[in-house]
CSV table of C-alpha atoms in Angstrom, one decimal:
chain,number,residue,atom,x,y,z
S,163,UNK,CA,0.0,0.0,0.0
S,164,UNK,CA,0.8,3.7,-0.8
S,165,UNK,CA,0.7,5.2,2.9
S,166,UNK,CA,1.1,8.8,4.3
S,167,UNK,CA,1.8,9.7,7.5
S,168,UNK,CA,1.1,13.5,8.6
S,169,UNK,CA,3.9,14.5,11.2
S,170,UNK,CA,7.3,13.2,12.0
S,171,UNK,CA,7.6,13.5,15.6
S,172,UNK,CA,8.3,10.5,17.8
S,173,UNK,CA,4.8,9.1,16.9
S,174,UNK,CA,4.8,10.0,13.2
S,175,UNK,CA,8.7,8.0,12.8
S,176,UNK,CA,8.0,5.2,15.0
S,177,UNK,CA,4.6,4.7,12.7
S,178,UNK,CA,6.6,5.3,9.3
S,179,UNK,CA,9.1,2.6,10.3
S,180,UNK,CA,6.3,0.1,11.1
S,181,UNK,CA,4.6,0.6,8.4
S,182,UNK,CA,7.6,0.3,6.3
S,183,UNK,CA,9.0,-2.7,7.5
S,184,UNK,CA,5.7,-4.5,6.8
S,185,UNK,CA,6.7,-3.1,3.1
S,186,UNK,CA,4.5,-0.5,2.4
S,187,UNK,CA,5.5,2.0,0.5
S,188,UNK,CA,5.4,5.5,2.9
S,189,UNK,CA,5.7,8.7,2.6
S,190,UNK,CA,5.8,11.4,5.6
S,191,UNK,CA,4.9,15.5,5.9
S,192,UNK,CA,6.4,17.2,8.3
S,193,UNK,CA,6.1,21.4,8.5
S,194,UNK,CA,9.1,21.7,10.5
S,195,UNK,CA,12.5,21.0,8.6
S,196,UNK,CA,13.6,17.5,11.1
S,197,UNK,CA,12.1,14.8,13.0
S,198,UNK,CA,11.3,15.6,16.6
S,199,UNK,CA,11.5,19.0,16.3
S,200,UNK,CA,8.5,20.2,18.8
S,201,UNK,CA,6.6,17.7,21.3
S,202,UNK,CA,9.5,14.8,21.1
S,203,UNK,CA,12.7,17.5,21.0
S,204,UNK,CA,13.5,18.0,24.8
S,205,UNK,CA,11.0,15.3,27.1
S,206,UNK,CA,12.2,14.0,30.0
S,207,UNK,CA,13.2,11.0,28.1
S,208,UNK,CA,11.4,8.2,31.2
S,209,UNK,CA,10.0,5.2,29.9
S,210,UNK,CA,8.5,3.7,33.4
S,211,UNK,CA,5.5,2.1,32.3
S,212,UNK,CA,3.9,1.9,35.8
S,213,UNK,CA,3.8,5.6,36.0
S,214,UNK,CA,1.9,6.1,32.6
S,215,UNK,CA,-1.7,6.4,34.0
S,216,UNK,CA,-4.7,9.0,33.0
S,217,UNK,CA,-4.1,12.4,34.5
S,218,UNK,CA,-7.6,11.9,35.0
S,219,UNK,CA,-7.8,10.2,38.6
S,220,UNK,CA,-10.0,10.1,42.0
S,221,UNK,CA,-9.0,12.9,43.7
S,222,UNK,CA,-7.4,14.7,40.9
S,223,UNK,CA,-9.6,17.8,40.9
S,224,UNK,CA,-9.0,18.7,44.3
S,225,UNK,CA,-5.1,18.5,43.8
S,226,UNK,CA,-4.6,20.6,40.6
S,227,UNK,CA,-7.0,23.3,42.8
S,228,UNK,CA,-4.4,23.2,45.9
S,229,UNK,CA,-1.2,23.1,42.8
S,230,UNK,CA,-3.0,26.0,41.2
S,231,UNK,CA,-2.2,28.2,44.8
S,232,UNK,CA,1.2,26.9,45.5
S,233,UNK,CA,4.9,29.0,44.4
S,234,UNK,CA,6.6,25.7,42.5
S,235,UNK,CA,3.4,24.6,41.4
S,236,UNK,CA,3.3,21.1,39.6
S,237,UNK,CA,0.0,22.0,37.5
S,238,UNK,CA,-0.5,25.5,36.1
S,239,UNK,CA,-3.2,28.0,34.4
S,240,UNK,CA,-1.4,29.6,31.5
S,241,UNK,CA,-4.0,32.0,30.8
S,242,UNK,CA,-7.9,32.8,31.3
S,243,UNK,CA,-9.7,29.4,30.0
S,244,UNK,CA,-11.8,30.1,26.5
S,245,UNK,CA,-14.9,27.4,25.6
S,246,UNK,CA,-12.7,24.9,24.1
S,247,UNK,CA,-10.7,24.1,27.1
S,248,UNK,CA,-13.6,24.7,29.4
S,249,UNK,CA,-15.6,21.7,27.8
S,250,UNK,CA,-12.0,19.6,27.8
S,251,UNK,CA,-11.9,20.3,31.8
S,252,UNK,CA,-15.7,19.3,32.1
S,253,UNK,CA,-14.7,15.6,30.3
S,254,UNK,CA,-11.7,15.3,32.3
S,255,UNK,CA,-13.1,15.8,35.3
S,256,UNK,CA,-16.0,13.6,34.6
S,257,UNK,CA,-13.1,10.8,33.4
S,258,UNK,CA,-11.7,11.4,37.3
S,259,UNK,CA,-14.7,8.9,38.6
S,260,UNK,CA,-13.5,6.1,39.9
S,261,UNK,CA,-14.8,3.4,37.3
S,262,UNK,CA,-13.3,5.5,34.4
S,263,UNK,CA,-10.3,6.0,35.8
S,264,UNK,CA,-9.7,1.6,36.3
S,265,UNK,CA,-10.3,1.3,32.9
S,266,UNK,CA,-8.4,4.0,31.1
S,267,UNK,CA,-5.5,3.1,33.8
S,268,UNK,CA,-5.8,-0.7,32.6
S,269,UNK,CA,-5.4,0.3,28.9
S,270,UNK,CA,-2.3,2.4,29.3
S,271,UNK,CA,-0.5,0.2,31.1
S,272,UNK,CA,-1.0,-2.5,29.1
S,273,UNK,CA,-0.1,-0.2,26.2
S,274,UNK,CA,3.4,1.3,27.7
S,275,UNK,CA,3.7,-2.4,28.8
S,276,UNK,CA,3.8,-3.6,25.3
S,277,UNK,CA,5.7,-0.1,24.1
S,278,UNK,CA,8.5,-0.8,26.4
S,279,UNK,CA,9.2,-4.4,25.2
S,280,UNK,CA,9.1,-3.3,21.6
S,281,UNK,CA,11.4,-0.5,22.2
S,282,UNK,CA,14.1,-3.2,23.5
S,283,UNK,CA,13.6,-5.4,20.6
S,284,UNK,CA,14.4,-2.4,18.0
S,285,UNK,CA,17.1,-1.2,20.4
S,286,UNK,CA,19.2,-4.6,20.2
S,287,UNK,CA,18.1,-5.5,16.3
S,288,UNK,CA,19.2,-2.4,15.0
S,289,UNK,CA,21.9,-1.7,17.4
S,290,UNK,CA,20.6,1.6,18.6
S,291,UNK,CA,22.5,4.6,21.1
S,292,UNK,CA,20.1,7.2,22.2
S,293,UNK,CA,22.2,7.5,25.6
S,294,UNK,CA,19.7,5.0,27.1
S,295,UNK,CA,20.3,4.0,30.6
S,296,UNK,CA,18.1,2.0,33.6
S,297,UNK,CA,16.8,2.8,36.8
S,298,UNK,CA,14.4,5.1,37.9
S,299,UNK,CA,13.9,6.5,41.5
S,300,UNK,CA,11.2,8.3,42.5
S,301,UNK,CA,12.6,10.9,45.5
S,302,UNK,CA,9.8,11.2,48.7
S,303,UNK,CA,11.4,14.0,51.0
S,304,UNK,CA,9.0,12.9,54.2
S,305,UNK,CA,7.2,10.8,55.7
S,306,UNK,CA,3.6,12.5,54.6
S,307,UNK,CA,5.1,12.0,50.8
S,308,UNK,CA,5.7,8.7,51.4
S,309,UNK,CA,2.1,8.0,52.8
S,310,UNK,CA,0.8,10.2,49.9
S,311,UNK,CA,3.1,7.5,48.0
S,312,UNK,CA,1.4,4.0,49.1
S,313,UNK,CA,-1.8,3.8,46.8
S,314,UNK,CA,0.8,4.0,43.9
S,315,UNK,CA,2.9,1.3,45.6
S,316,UNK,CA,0.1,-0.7,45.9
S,317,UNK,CA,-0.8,-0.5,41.9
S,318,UNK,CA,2.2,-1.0,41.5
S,319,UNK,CA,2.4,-4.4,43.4
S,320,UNK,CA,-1.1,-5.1,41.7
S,321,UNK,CA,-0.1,-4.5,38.2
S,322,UNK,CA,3.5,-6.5,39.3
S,323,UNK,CA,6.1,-4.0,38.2
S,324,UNK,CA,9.0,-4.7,40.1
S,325,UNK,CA,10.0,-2.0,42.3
S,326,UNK,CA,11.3,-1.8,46.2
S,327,UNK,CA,11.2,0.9,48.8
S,328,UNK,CA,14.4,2.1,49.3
S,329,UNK,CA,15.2,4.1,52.3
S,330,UNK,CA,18.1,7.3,52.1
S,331,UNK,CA,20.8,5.1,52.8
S,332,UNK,CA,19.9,2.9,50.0
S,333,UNK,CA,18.9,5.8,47.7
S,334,UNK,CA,22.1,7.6,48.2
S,335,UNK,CA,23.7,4.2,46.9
S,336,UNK,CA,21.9,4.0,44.1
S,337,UNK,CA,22.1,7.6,43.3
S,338,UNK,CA,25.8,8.7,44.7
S,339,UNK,CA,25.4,12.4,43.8
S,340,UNK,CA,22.0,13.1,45.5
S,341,UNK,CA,22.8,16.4,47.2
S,342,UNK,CA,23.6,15.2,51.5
S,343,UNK,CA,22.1,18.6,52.9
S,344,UNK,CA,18.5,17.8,51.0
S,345,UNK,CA,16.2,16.0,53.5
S,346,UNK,CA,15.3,12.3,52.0
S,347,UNK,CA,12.7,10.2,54.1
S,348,UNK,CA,12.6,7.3,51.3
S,349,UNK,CA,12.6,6.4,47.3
S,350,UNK,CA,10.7,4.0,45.2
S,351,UNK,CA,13.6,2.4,43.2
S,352,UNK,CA,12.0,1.0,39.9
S,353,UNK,CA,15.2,-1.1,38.8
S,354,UNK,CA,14.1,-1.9,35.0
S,355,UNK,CA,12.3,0.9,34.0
S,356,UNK,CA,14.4,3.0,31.2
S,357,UNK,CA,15.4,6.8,30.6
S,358,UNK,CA,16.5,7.8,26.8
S,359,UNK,CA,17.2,10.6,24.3
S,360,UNK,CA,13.6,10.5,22.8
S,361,UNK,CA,15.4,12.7,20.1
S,362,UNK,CA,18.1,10.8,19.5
S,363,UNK,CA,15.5,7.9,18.4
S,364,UNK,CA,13.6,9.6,16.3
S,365,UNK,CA,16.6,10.6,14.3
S,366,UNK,CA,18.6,7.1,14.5
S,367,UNK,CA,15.0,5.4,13.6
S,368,UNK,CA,14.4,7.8,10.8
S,369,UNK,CA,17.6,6.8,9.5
S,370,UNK,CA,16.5,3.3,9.8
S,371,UNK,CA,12.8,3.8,8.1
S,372,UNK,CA,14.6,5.3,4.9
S,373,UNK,CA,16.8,2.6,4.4
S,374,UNK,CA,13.8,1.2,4.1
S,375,UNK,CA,12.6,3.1,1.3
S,376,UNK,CA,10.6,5.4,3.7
S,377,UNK,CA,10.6,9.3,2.1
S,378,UNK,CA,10.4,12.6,4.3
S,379,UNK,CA,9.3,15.3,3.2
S,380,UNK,CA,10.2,18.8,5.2
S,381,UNK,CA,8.6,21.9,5.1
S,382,UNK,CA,5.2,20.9,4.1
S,383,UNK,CA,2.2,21.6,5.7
S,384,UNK,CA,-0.8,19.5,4.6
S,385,UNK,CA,-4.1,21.5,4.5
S,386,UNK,CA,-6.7,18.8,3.6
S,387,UNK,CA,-7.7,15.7,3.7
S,388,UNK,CA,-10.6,13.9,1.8
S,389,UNK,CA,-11.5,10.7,2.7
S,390,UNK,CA,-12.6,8.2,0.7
S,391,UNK,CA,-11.0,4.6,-0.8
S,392,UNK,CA,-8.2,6.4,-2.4
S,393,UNK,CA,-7.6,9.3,0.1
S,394,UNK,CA,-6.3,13.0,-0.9
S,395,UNK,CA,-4.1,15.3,0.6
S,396,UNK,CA,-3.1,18.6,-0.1
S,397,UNK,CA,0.0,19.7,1.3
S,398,UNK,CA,1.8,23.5,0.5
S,399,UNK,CA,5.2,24.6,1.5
S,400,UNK,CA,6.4,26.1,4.6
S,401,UNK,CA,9.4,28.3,5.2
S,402,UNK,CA,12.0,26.9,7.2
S,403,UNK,CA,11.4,28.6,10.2
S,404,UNK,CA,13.0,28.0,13.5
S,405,UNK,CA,10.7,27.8,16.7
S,406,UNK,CA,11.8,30.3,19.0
S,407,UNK,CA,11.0,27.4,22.1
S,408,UNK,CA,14.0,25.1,20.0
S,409,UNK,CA,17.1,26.5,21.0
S,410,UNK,CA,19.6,24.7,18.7
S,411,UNK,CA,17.3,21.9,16.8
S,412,UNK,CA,19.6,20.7,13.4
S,413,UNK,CA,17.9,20.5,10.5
S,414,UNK,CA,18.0,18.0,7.9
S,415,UNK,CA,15.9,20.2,5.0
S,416,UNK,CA,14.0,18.6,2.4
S,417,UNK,CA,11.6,21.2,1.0
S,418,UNK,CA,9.6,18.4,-0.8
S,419,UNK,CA,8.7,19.6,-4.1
S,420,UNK,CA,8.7,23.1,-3.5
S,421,UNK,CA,5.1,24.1,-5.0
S,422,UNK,CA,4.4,27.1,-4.0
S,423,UNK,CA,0.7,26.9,-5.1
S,424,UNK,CA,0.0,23.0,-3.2
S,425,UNK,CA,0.1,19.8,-4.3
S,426,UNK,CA,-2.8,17.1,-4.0
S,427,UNK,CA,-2.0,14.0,-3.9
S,428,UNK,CA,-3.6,10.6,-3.8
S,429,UNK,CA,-2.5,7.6,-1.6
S,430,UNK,CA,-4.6,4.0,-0.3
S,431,UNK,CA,-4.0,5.2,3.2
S,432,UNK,CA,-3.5,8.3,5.4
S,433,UNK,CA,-2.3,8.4,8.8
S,434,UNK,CA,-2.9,11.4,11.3
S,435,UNK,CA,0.1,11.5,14.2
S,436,UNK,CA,0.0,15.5,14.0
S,437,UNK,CA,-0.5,16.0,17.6
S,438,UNK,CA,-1.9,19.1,18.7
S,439,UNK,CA,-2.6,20.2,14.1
S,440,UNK,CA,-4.8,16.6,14.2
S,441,UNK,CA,-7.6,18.4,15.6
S,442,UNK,CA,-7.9,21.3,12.6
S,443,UNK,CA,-7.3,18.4,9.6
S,444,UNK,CA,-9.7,16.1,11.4
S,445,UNK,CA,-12.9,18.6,11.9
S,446,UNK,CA,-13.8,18.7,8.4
S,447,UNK,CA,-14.1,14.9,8.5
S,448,UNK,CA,-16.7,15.4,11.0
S,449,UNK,CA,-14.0,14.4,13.7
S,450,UNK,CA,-14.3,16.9,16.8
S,451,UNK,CA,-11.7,15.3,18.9
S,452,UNK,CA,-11.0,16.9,22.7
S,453,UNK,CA,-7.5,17.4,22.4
S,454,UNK,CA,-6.1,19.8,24.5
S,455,UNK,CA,-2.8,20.8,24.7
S,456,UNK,CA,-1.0,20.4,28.0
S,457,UNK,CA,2.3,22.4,28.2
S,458,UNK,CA,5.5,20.7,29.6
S,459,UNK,CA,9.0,22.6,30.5
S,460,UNK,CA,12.6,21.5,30.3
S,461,UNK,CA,16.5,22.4,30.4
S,462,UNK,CA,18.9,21.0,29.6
S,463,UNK,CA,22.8,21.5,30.2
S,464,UNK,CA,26.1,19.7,30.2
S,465,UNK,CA,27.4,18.4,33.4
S,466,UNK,CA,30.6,19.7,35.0
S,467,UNK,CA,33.5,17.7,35.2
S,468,UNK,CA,34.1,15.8,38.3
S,469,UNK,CA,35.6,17.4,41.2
S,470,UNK,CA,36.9,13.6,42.5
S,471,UNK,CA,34.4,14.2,46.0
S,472,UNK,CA,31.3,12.9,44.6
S,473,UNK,CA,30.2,11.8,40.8
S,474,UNK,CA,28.0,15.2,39.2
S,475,UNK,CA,24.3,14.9,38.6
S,476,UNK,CA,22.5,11.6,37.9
S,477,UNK,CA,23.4,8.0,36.7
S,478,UNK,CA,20.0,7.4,35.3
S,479,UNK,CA,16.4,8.8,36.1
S,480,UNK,CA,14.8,10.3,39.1
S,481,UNK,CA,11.7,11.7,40.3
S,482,UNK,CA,10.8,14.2,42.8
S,483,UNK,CA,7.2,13.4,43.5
S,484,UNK,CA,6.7,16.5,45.6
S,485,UNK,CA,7.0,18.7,42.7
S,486,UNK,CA,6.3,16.2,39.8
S,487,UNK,CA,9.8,17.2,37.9
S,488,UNK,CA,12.1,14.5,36.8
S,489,UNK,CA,15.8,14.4,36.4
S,490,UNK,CA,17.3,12.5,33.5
S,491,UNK,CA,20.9,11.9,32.9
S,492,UNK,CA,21.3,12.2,29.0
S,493,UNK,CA,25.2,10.9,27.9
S,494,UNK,CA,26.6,14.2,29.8
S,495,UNK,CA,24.1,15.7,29.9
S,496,UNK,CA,21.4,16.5,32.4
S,497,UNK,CA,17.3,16.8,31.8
S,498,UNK,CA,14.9,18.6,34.0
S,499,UNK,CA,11.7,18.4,32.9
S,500,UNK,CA,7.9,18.8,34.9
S,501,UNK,CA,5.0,21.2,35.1
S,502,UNK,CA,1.9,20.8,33.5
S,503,UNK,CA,0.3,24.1,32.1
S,504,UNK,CA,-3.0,24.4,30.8
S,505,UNK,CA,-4.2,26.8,27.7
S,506,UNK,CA,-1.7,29.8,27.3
S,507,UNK,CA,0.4,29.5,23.9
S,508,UNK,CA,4.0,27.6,23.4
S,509,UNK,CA,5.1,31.4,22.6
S,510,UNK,CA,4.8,32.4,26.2
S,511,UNK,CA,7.8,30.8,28.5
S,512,UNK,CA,6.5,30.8,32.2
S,513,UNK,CA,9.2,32.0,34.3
S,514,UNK,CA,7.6,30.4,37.3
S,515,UNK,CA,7.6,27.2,35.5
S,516,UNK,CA,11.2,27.1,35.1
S,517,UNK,CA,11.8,28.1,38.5
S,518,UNK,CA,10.7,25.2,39.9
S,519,UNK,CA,13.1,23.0,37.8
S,520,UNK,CA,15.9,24.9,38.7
S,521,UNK,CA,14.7,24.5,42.4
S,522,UNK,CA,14.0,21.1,42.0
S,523,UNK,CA,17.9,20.7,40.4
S,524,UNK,CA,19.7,22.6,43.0
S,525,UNK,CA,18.1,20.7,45.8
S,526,UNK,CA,19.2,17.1,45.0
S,527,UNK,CA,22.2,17.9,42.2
S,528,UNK,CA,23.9,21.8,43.5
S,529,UNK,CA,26.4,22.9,40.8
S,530,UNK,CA,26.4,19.9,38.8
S,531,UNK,CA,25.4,21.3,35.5
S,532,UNK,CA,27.4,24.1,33.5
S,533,UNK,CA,24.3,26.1,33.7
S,534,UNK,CA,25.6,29.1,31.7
S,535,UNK,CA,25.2,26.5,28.7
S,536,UNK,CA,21.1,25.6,29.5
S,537,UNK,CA,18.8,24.9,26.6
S,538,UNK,CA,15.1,26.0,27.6
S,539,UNK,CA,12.2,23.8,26.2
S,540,UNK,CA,8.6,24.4,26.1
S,541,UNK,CA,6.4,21.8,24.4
S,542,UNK,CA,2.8,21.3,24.0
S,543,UNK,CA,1.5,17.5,24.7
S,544,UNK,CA,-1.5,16.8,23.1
S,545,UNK,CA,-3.8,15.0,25.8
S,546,UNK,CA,-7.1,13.7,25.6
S,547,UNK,CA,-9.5,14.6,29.2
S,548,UNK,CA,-9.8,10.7,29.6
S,549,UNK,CA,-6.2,9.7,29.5
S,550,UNK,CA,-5.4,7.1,26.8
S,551,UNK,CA,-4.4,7.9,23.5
S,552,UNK,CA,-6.8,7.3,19.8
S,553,UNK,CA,-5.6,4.4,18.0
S,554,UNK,CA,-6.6,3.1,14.6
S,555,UNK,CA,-9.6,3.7,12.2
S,556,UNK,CA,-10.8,7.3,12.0
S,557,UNK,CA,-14.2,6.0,10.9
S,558,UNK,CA,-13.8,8.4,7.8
S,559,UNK,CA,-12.7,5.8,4.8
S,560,UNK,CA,-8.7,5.7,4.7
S,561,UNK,CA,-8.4,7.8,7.4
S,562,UNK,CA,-6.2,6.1,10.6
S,563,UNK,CA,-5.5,7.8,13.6
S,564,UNK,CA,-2.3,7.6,16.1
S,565,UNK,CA,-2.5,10.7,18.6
S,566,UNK,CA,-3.3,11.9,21.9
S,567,UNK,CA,-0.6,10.3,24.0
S,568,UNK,CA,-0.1,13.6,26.4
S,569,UNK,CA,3.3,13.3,28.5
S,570,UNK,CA,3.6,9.5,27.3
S,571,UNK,CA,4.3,9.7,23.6
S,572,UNK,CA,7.5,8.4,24.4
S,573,UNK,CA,6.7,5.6,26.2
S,574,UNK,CA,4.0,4.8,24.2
S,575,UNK,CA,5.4,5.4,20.5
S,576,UNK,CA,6.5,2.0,20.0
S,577,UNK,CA,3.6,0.0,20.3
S,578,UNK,CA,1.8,1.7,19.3
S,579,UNK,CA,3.1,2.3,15.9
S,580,UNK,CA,3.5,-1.9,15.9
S,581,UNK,CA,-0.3,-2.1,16.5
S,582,UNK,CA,-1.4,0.7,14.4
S,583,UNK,CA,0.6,-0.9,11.3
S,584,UNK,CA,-0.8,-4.5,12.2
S,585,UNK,CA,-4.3,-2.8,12.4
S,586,UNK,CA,-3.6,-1.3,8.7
S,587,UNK,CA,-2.3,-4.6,7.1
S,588,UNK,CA,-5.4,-6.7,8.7
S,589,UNK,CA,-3.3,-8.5,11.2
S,590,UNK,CA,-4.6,-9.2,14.5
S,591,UNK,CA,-2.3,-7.0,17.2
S,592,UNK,CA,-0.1,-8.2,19.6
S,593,UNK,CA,-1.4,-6.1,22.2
S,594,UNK,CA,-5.3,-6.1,23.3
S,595,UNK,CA,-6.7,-2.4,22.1
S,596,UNK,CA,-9.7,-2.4,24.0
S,597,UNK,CA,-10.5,1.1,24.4
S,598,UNK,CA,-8.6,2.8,22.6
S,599,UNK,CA,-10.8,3.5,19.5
S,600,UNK,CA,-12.4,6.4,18.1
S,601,UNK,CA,-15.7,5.2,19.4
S,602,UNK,CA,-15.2,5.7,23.0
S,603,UNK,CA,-14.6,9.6,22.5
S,604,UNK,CA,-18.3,9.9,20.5
């Protein structure tokens, strides 16, 4: 089959090289000039499939309105809510009931769950360095954090991901550099769960996928879509312009054909993994999906070199659940990445927000990174209210979906560009995708 893919981010290259590897000829549009050049250019890089749940959960409501008061808040207004986002709170909040909340829980987990293992098996079968490393610990500063902590424990144990509680002792063994003077009550230490250049990936993998035969094409922006046995779509170019959230994103520039007026073009399928631009190509097609987009924060900077007291920064991932903002050591480099801001545009940089990560880094890791050389991120994660992401048929003829992972796109990329190409060449998926259709948002 003749396929295109609309966006090459980590969800639009993991799908291309599925879809590809099953032999299908693909092609992808991308309006930025690389791969992973906006959602997927600076996450925090965790792959811990026990932490990817619905934001929607019991007692969720009441939290983000305590966050919403507090200096180094983990959730954030970025501006007066219009309609749109109003109606997306209403459905989330409505998704926070209890019975909801077990199902969509149940479906991502078994999702990231699958996602994980298939991300090992391309890892060793193509050989791949993305700066991956193991080990996640996820910091509790008291004792009330660590009896916040125990209803996660006990999913934890429940959906048996291996973990132990780890007192400081412990956690200062398996984290040598966590800062001495910052109190520590305890740690959940997740020994297999993964941290890796999301990035990186996306650029080795997209290597990968055209070897393959797979073609990119950079700078367009597709328009349209009409649906139908042999879908259209009509893409134009876009000037290679920079983001002014990417700091120093390289660009590997392939204008496409460079028609100024458009080009429409037919194909046997279509695949949407545009993230937040789905919701604008989809409407047409009678698709009014609740996407909103859910704003994330990061630097990034190289670690000093080491003094010979104590080894600088992280050796893998961490997590201070206080302030939901994770620590990632990237090669040598360090990530700091959290806060979760509703509405507002990527255009506006909260300086609160990346406060808190610089808080969050000087307490556990003080003068670790060369902080004169930080890269600030801002992204916008494209969540649905309910949690999971849309995976498969659009319902509109040669139409497919693969969008709305939120803050999990990494962890959920890979399988879910496995089953999405298994969906598309008739073959039963390896993973059960109960759930996760189009139907449940209608």
């Amino acid at each position: 089959m003749r396929i295109a893919v609309i966006g090459a981010g980590i969800i639009g290259v993991t799908t291309a090289y599925e879809l590809a590897t099953d032999g299908h000829e693909v092609t992808v549009f991308e309006r930025r000039g690389s791969v992973a050049a906006e959602t997927s250019f600076a996450n925090a890089g965790l792959v811990a499939p026990g932490y990817v749940t619905p934001w929607a959960a019991p007692g969720m409501p009441r939290k983000v309105l305590k966050h919403l008061f507090s200096r180094h808040a983990p959730v954030r207004l970025g501006g007066l809510p219009d309609g749109a986002l109003l109606r997306w709170i209403w459905r989330w909040w409505r998704a926070c009931e209890p019975q909801h909340h077990e199902r969509n829980r149940s479906r991502m987990f078994r999702l990231a769950r699958y996602s994980q293992a298939r991300l090992h098996r391309l890892t060793r079968r193509l050989g791949l360095d993305y700066e991956q490393s193991k080990g996640f610990l996820v910091l509790l500063r008291t004792e009330h954090d660590l009896a916040l902590a125990e209803p996660g424990m006990r999913l934890l144990e429940s959906l048996q991901v291996p973990f132990a509680l780890a007192d400081a002792s412990a956690c200062r063994r398996i984290e040598p550099g966590l800062n001495p003077e910052t109190p520590l009550h305890a740690a959940i230490h997740l020994p297999e769960d993964d941290v890796g250049n999301c990035r990186q990936f996306a650029h080795l993998l997209k290597a990968e996928a055209q070897r393959r035969g797979v073609q990119f094409r950079f700078h367009r922006v597709v328009q349209g879509i009409a649906p139908g046995s042999g879908p259209r779509l009509h893409h134009v170019g876009s000037p290679a312009q920079a983001s002014s959230t990417l700091a120093d994103g390289a660009s590997d520039t392939d204008p496409g054909d460079g028609a100024d007026g458009g080009v429409e073009e037919r194909f046997d399928a279509i695949v949407v993994c545009a993230a937040m631009a789905s919701a604008p190509l989809l409407r047409p097609l009678g698709l009014h999906l609740p996407l909103a987009a859910v704003h994330g924060y990061s630097i990034t900077a190289p670690l000093r070199e080491p003094d010979g007291h104590q080894p600088p920064g992280p050796r893998a991932a961490l997590m201070d659940e206080r302030y939901k903002v994770a620590i990632s050591r990237l090669g040598q480099r360090v990530r700091v990445a959290g806060s979760a801001e509703l509405g507002g545009s990527l255009e506006h940089l909260s300086d609160a927000a990346f406060a808190t990560l610089y808080k969050v880094l000087d307490d556990w890791f003080p003068g670790a990174l060369q902080v004169r050389q930080v890269q600030r991120w801002k992204g916008a994660r494209p969540m649905l209210p309910d949690g999971p992401p849309v995976l498969g048929p659009s319902g509109a003829p040669g139409v497919w979906l693969n969008l709305g992972h939120g803050s999990s796109g990494w962890a959920l990329s890979c399988g879910c560009a496995r089953a999405l190409a298994d969906l598309i060449g008739g073959v039963g998926p390896e993973v059960d995708l109960e759930g996760l259709g189009i139907e449940r948002l209608r």
